[in-house]
């Protein structure tokens, strides 16, 4: 199955794995668009250890990620580019419908 367009909706609650997926698709596919707001900017992975006896959780950073050498801050550039083109449309779904209709009519 081939998609004509892929729209990824992100906001301040998007972090970690969703940022990895969004940035990977946007950097590697010409038909991927990031729609929404700036993300959380969590470019690390963590392992959590639970201790029930003493009732605590310890999180240890286990890796830092990047996509093609770019870190999570690159996501803002793409969000700005993809949203800025259509800045008169406030609603995310309206933006997607507008992008889809705009490209189908051109």
Coordinates of N, CA, C and O in Angstrom, one line a residue:
X1 N 0.8 -1.2 0.0 CA 0.0 0.0 0.0 C 0.9 1.2 0.0 O 1.8 1.3 0.8
X2 N 0.6 2.2 -0.9 CA 1.3 3.4 -0.9 C 0.4 4.6 -0.5 O -0.7 4.7 -1.0
X3 N 0.9 5.4 0.4 CA 0.2 6.6 0.8 C 0.6 7.8 0.0 O 1.8 8.0 -0.2
X4 N -0.4 8.6 -0.4 CA -0.1 9.8 -1.1 C 0.5 10.8 -0.1 O 1.4 11.5 -0.5
X5 N -0.1 10.9 1.0 CA 0.4 11.8 2.1 C 0.3 11.2 3.4 O -0.6 10.4 3.7
X6 N 1.2 11.5 4.3 CA 1.2 11.0 5.7 C 1.2 12.3 6.6 O 2.1 13.1 6.5
X7 N 0.2 12.4 7.4 CA 0.1 13.6 8.3 C 0.3 13.1 9.7 O -0.4 12.1 10.2
X8 N 1.3 13.7 10.4 CA 1.6 13.3 11.8 C 1.2 14.5 12.7 O 1.7 15.6 12.5
X9 N 0.3 14.3 13.6 CA -0.2 15.3 14.5 C 0.6 15.2 15.8 O 0.7 14.2 16.4
X10 N 1.3 16.3 16.1 CA 2.1 16.4 17.3 C 1.7 17.6 18.2 O 1.2 18.5 17.7
X11 N 2.1 17.5 19.4 CA 1.8 18.6 20.3 C 2.8 18.6 21.5 O 3.7 17.7 21.5
X12 N 2.5 19.4 22.5 CA 3.5 19.4 23.7 C 3.5 18.1 24.5 O 4.4 17.9 25.3
X13 N 2.6 17.2 24.2 CA 2.6 15.9 24.9 C 3.3 14.8 24.1 O 3.4 13.7 24.6
X14 N 3.7 15.2 22.9 CA 4.4 14.2 22.1 C 5.8 14.1 22.5 O 6.5 15.2 22.7
X15 N 6.3 12.9 22.9 CA 7.7 12.8 23.3 C 8.2 11.4 23.0 O 7.5 10.5 22.7
X16 N 9.5 11.4 23.1 CA 10.3 10.1 23.0 C 10.0 9.4 21.7 O 10.3 9.8 20.6
X17 N 9.3 8.2 21.8 CA 9.0 7.4 20.7 C 8.2 8.1 19.6 O 8.5 7.9 18.4
X18 N 7.2 8.9 20.0 CA 6.5 9.5 18.9 C 7.3 10.6 18.2 O 7.1 10.8 17.0
X19 N 8.2 11.2 18.9 CA 9.1 12.2 18.3 C 10.1 11.4 17.3 O 10.4 11.9 16.2
X20 N 10.6 10.3 17.7 CA 11.5 9.5 16.9 C 10.7 9.1 15.6 O 11.2 9.3 14.5
X21 N 9.5 8.6 15.7 CA 8.7 8.3 14.5 C 8.4 9.5 13.7 O 8.6 9.4 12.4
X22 N 8.0 10.6 14.3 CA 7.6 11.8 13.5 C 8.8 12.3 12.7 O 8.8 12.6 11.5
X23 N 10.0 12.5 13.4 CA 11.2 13.0 12.8 C 11.7 12.0 11.7 O 12.1 12.5 10.6
X24 N 11.7 10.7 12.0 CA 12.1 9.8 11.0 C 11.3 9.8 9.7 O 11.9 9.8 8.6
X25 N 10.0 9.8 9.9 CA 9.1 9.9 8.7 C 9.3 11.2 7.9 O 9.5 11.2 6.7
X26 N 9.4 12.3 8.6 CA 9.5 13.6 8.0 C 10.8 13.8 7.3 O 10.9 14.4 6.2
X27 N 11.9 13.3 7.8 CA 13.2 13.4 7.2 C 13.4 12.5 6.0 O 14.2 12.7 5.2
X28 N 12.7 11.4 6.0 CA 13.0 10.3 5.0 C 11.9 10.2 4.0 O 12.1 9.4 3.0
X29 N 10.8 10.8 4.1 CA 9.7 10.7 3.2 C 9.3 12.1 2.7 O 9.0 12.9 3.5
X30 N 9.2 12.2 1.4 CA 8.8 13.5 0.9 C 7.3 13.8 1.0 O 6.8 15.0 0.9
X31 N 6.5 12.8 1.4 CA 5.1 13.0 1.5 C 4.6 13.0 3.0 O 3.4 12.8 3.2
X32 N 5.5 13.2 3.9 CA 5.1 13.3 5.3 C 5.1 14.7 5.8 O 6.0 15.5 5.4
X33 N 4.1 15.1 6.6 CA 3.9 16.4 7.1 C 3.7 16.3 8.6 O 3.0 15.5 9.1
X34 N 4.3 17.3 9.3 CA 4.1 17.4 10.8 C 3.1 18.6 11.0 O 3.4 19.7 10.6
X35 N 2.0 18.3 11.6 CA 1.0 19.2 11.9 C 0.8 19.4 13.4 O 0.7 18.4 14.1
X36 N 0.8 20.6 13.9 CA 0.5 20.8 15.3 C 1.4 21.8 16.0 O 1.8 22.8 15.4
X37 N 1.8 21.5 17.2 CA 2.6 22.4 18.0 C 3.9 21.8 18.3 O 4.2 20.6 18.1
X38 N 4.8 22.6 19.0 CA 6.1 22.1 19.4 C 5.9 20.9 20.3 O 5.0 20.8 21.1
X39 N 6.9 20.0 20.3 CA 6.8 18.8 21.1 C 7.6 18.9 22.4 O 8.2 19.9 22.6
X40 N 7.6 17.9 23.2 CA 8.2 17.9 24.5 C 9.7 18.0 24.5 O 10.3 18.5 25.4
X41 N 10.3 17.4 23.5 CA 11.8 17.4 23.3 C 12.5 16.4 24.2 O 13.5 16.7 24.9
X42 N 12.0 15.2 24.2 CA 12.7 14.2 25.0 C 13.4 13.3 24.1 O 12.9 12.4 23.4
X43 N 14.7 13.5 24.0 CA 15.6 12.7 23.1 C 16.4 11.7 23.8 O 17.5 11.3 23.4
X44 N 15.9 11.1 24.9 CA 16.6 10.1 25.6 C 15.7 8.9 25.9 O 14.5 9.1 25.9
X45 N 16.3 7.8 26.1 CA 15.6 6.6 26.5 C 16.0 6.3 27.9 O 17.1 6.5 28.4
X46 N 15.0 5.7 28.7 CA 15.3 5.5 30.1 C 14.9 4.0 30.5 O 14.0 3.5 29.9
X47 N 15.6 3.5 31.4 CA 15.2 2.3 32.0 C 14.8 2.6 33.5 O 15.5 3.3 34.2
X48 N 13.6 2.1 33.9 CA 13.2 2.3 35.2 C 13.3 1.1 36.1 O 13.0 0.0 35.6
X49 N 13.7 1.3 37.3 CA 13.9 0.2 38.3 C 12.9 0.5 39.4 O 13.0 1.6 40.0
X50 N 12.1 -0.5 39.8 CA 11.1 -0.3 40.9 C 11.6 -1.1 42.1 O 12.1 -2.2 42.0
X51 N 11.5 -0.4 43.3 CA 11.8 -1.1 44.5 C 10.6 -1.1 45.4 O 10.3 0.0 46.0
X52 N 9.8 -2.2 45.4 CA 8.6 -2.2 46.2 C 8.9 -2.2 47.7 O 8.1 -1.6 48.5
X53 N 10.0 -2.8 48.1 CA 10.4 -2.8 49.6 C 10.5 -1.4 50.1 O 10.0 -1.1 51.2
X54 N 11.2 -0.6 49.4 CA 11.5 0.8 49.9 C 10.6 1.8 49.2 O 10.8 3.0 49.4
X55 N 9.8 1.4 48.3 CA 8.8 2.3 47.7 C 9.4 3.4 46.9 O 9.2 4.6 47.2
X56 N 10.3 3.1 45.9 CA 10.9 4.1 45.1 C 11.1 3.6 43.7 O 11.1 2.4 43.4
X57 N 11.2 4.6 42.8 CA 11.5 4.3 41.3 C 12.7 5.0 41.0 O 12.9 6.2 41.3
X58 N 13.6 4.3 40.3 CA 14.9 5.0 39.8 C 14.9 4.9 38.3 O 14.7 3.8 37.8
X59 N 15.1 6.0 37.7 CA 15.2 6.1 36.2 C 16.6 6.4 35.8 O 17.2 7.3 36.3
X60 N 17.1 5.6 34.9 CA 18.5 5.7 34.4 C 18.5 5.9 32.9 O 17.8 5.2 32.2
X61 N 19.1 7.0 32.5 CA 19.2 7.3 31.0 C 20.0 6.2 30.4 O 21.2 6.0 30.8
X62 N 19.5 5.5 29.4 CA 20.2 4.4 28.8 C 20.7 4.7 27.3 O 21.6 4.0 26.8
X63 N 20.1 5.7 26.7 CA 20.5 6.1 25.4 C 20.0 7.5 25.0 O 19.0 8.0 25.6
X64 N 20.7 8.1 24.1 CA 20.3 9.4 23.5 C 20.1 9.1 22.0 O 21.0 8.5 21.4
X65 N 19.0 9.6 21.4 CA 18.8 9.3 20.0 C 18.9 10.5 19.1 O 18.8 11.6 19.5
X66 N 19.2 10.2 17.8 CA 19.1 11.2 16.8 C 18.7 10.5 15.5 O 18.7 9.3 15.4
X67 N 18.3 11.3 14.5 CA 17.8 10.8 13.2 C 18.8 11.4 12.2 O 18.8 12.6 12.0
X68 N 19.5 10.6 11.5 CA 20.5 11.1 10.5 C 21.4 12.2 11.0 O 21.7 13.1 10.3
X69 N 21.7 12.1 12.3 CA 22.6 13.1 12.9 C 21.9 14.3 13.4 O 22.5 15.1 14.1
X70 N 20.6 14.4 13.2 CA 19.8 15.5 13.7 C 19.1 15.1 15.0 O 18.6 14.0 15.1
X71 N 19.1 16.0 16.0 CA 18.4 15.7 17.2 C 17.0 16.2 17.2 O 16.5 16.7 16.2
X72 N 16.3 16.0 18.3 CA 14.9 16.3 18.4 C 14.5 17.7 18.1 O 13.4 18.0 17.7
X73 N 15.5 18.6 18.3 CA 15.2 20.1 18.0 C 14.9 20.3 16.6 O 14.2 21.4 16.3
X74 N 15.3 19.5 15.7 CA 15.0 19.6 14.3 C 13.5 19.5 14.0 O 13.0 20.0 13.0
X75 N 12.8 18.9 14.9 CA 11.3 18.7 14.7 C 10.6 20.1 14.6 O 9.7 20.2 13.8
X76 N 11.1 21.0 15.4 CA 10.5 22.4 15.3 C 10.5 23.0 13.9 O 9.6 23.7 13.5
X77 N 11.7 22.8 13.3 CA 11.9 23.3 11.9 C 10.8 22.8 11.0 O 10.2 23.5 10.3
X78 N 10.5 21.5 11.1 CA 9.6 20.9 10.2 C 8.1 21.3 10.6 O 7.3 21.5 9.7
X79 N 7.8 21.4 11.9 CA 6.5 21.8 12.3 C 6.3 23.2 11.8 O 5.2 23.5 11.2
X80 N 7.3 24.1 11.9 CA 7.1 25.5 11.4 C 6.9 25.5 9.9 O 6.0 26.2 9.4
X81 N 7.7 24.7 9.2 CA 7.6 24.7 7.7 C 6.2 24.2 7.3 O 5.5 24.8 6.4
X82 N 5.8 23.1 7.9 CA 4.5 22.5 7.4 C 3.3 23.3 7.9 O 2.3 23.3 7.2
X83 N 3.4 23.9 9.1 CA 2.2 24.7 9.6 C 2.3 26.1 9.0 O 1.2 26.7 8.7
X84 N 3.5 26.7 8.8 CA 3.6 28.1 8.3 C 3.0 28.3 6.9 O 2.5 29.3 6.6
X85 N 3.1 27.3 6.1 CA 2.5 27.4 4.7 C 1.0 27.6 4.8 O 0.5 28.2 3.8
X86 N 0.4 27.1 5.8 CA -1.1 27.2 5.9 C -1.5 27.8 7.2 O -2.4 27.3 7.9
X87 N -0.8 28.9 7.6 CA -1.0 29.5 8.9 C -2.4 30.1 9.2 O -2.7 30.5 10.3
X88 N -3.2 30.2 8.2 CA -4.5 30.8 8.4 C -5.5 29.8 8.9 O -6.6 30.1 9.3
X89 N -5.1 28.5 8.9 CA -6.0 27.4 9.4 C -5.6 27.0 10.8 O -4.4 26.6 11.0
X90 N -6.4 27.2 11.7 CA -6.1 26.9 13.2 C -6.3 25.5 13.6 O -5.5 24.9 14.4
X91 N -7.3 24.8 13.1 CA -7.6 23.5 13.5 C -6.8 22.5 12.8 O -6.6 22.5 11.6
X92 N -6.2 21.5 13.5 CA -5.3 20.5 12.9 C -6.0 19.7 11.8 O -5.4 19.5 10.7
X93 N -7.2 19.2 12.0 CA -7.8 18.5 11.0 C -8.2 19.3 9.8 O -8.1 18.9 8.7
X94 N -8.5 20.6 10.0 CA -8.7 21.5 8.9 C -7.5 21.7 8.1 O -7.5 21.7 6.9
X95 N -6.3 21.7 8.8 CA -5.0 21.8 8.1 C -4.8 20.6 7.2 O -4.4 20.7 6.0
X96 N -5.1 19.4 7.7 CA -4.9 18.2 6.9 C -5.8 18.2 5.7 O -5.4 17.9 4.6
X97 N -7.1 18.5 5.9 CA -8.1 18.5 4.8 C -7.7 19.6 3.8 O -7.7 19.4 2.6
X98 N -7.2 20.7 4.3 CA -6.7 21.8 3.4 C -5.5 21.3 2.5 O -5.5 21.5 1.3
X99 N -4.5 20.7 3.2 CA -3.4 20.2 2.5 C -3.8 19.2 1.4 O -3.3 19.3 0.3
X100 N -4.6 18.3 1.8 CA -5.0 17.3 0.9 C -5.8 17.8 -0.3 O -5.5 17.5 -1.4
X101 N -6.7 18.8 0.0 CA -7.5 19.4 -1.1 C -6.6 20.3 -2.0 O -6.7 20.3 -3.2
X102 N -5.7 21.0 -1.4 CA -4.9 21.9 -2.1 C -4.0 21.1 -3.1 O -3.9 21.5 -4.2
X103 N -3.4 20.0 -2.6 CA -2.6 19.2 -3.5 C -3.4 18.5 -4.6 O -2.9 18.3 -5.7
X104 N -4.6 18.1 -4.3 CA -5.4 17.5 -5.3 C -5.9 18.4 -6.4 O -6.2 18.0 -7.5
X105 N -6.0 19.7 -6.1 CA -6.5 20.7 -7.0 C -5.4 21.3 -7.8 O -5.6 22.0 -8.8
X106 N -4.1 21.1 -7.4 CA -3.0 21.7 -8.2 C -2.4 20.8 -9.2 O -2.7 19.7 -9.4

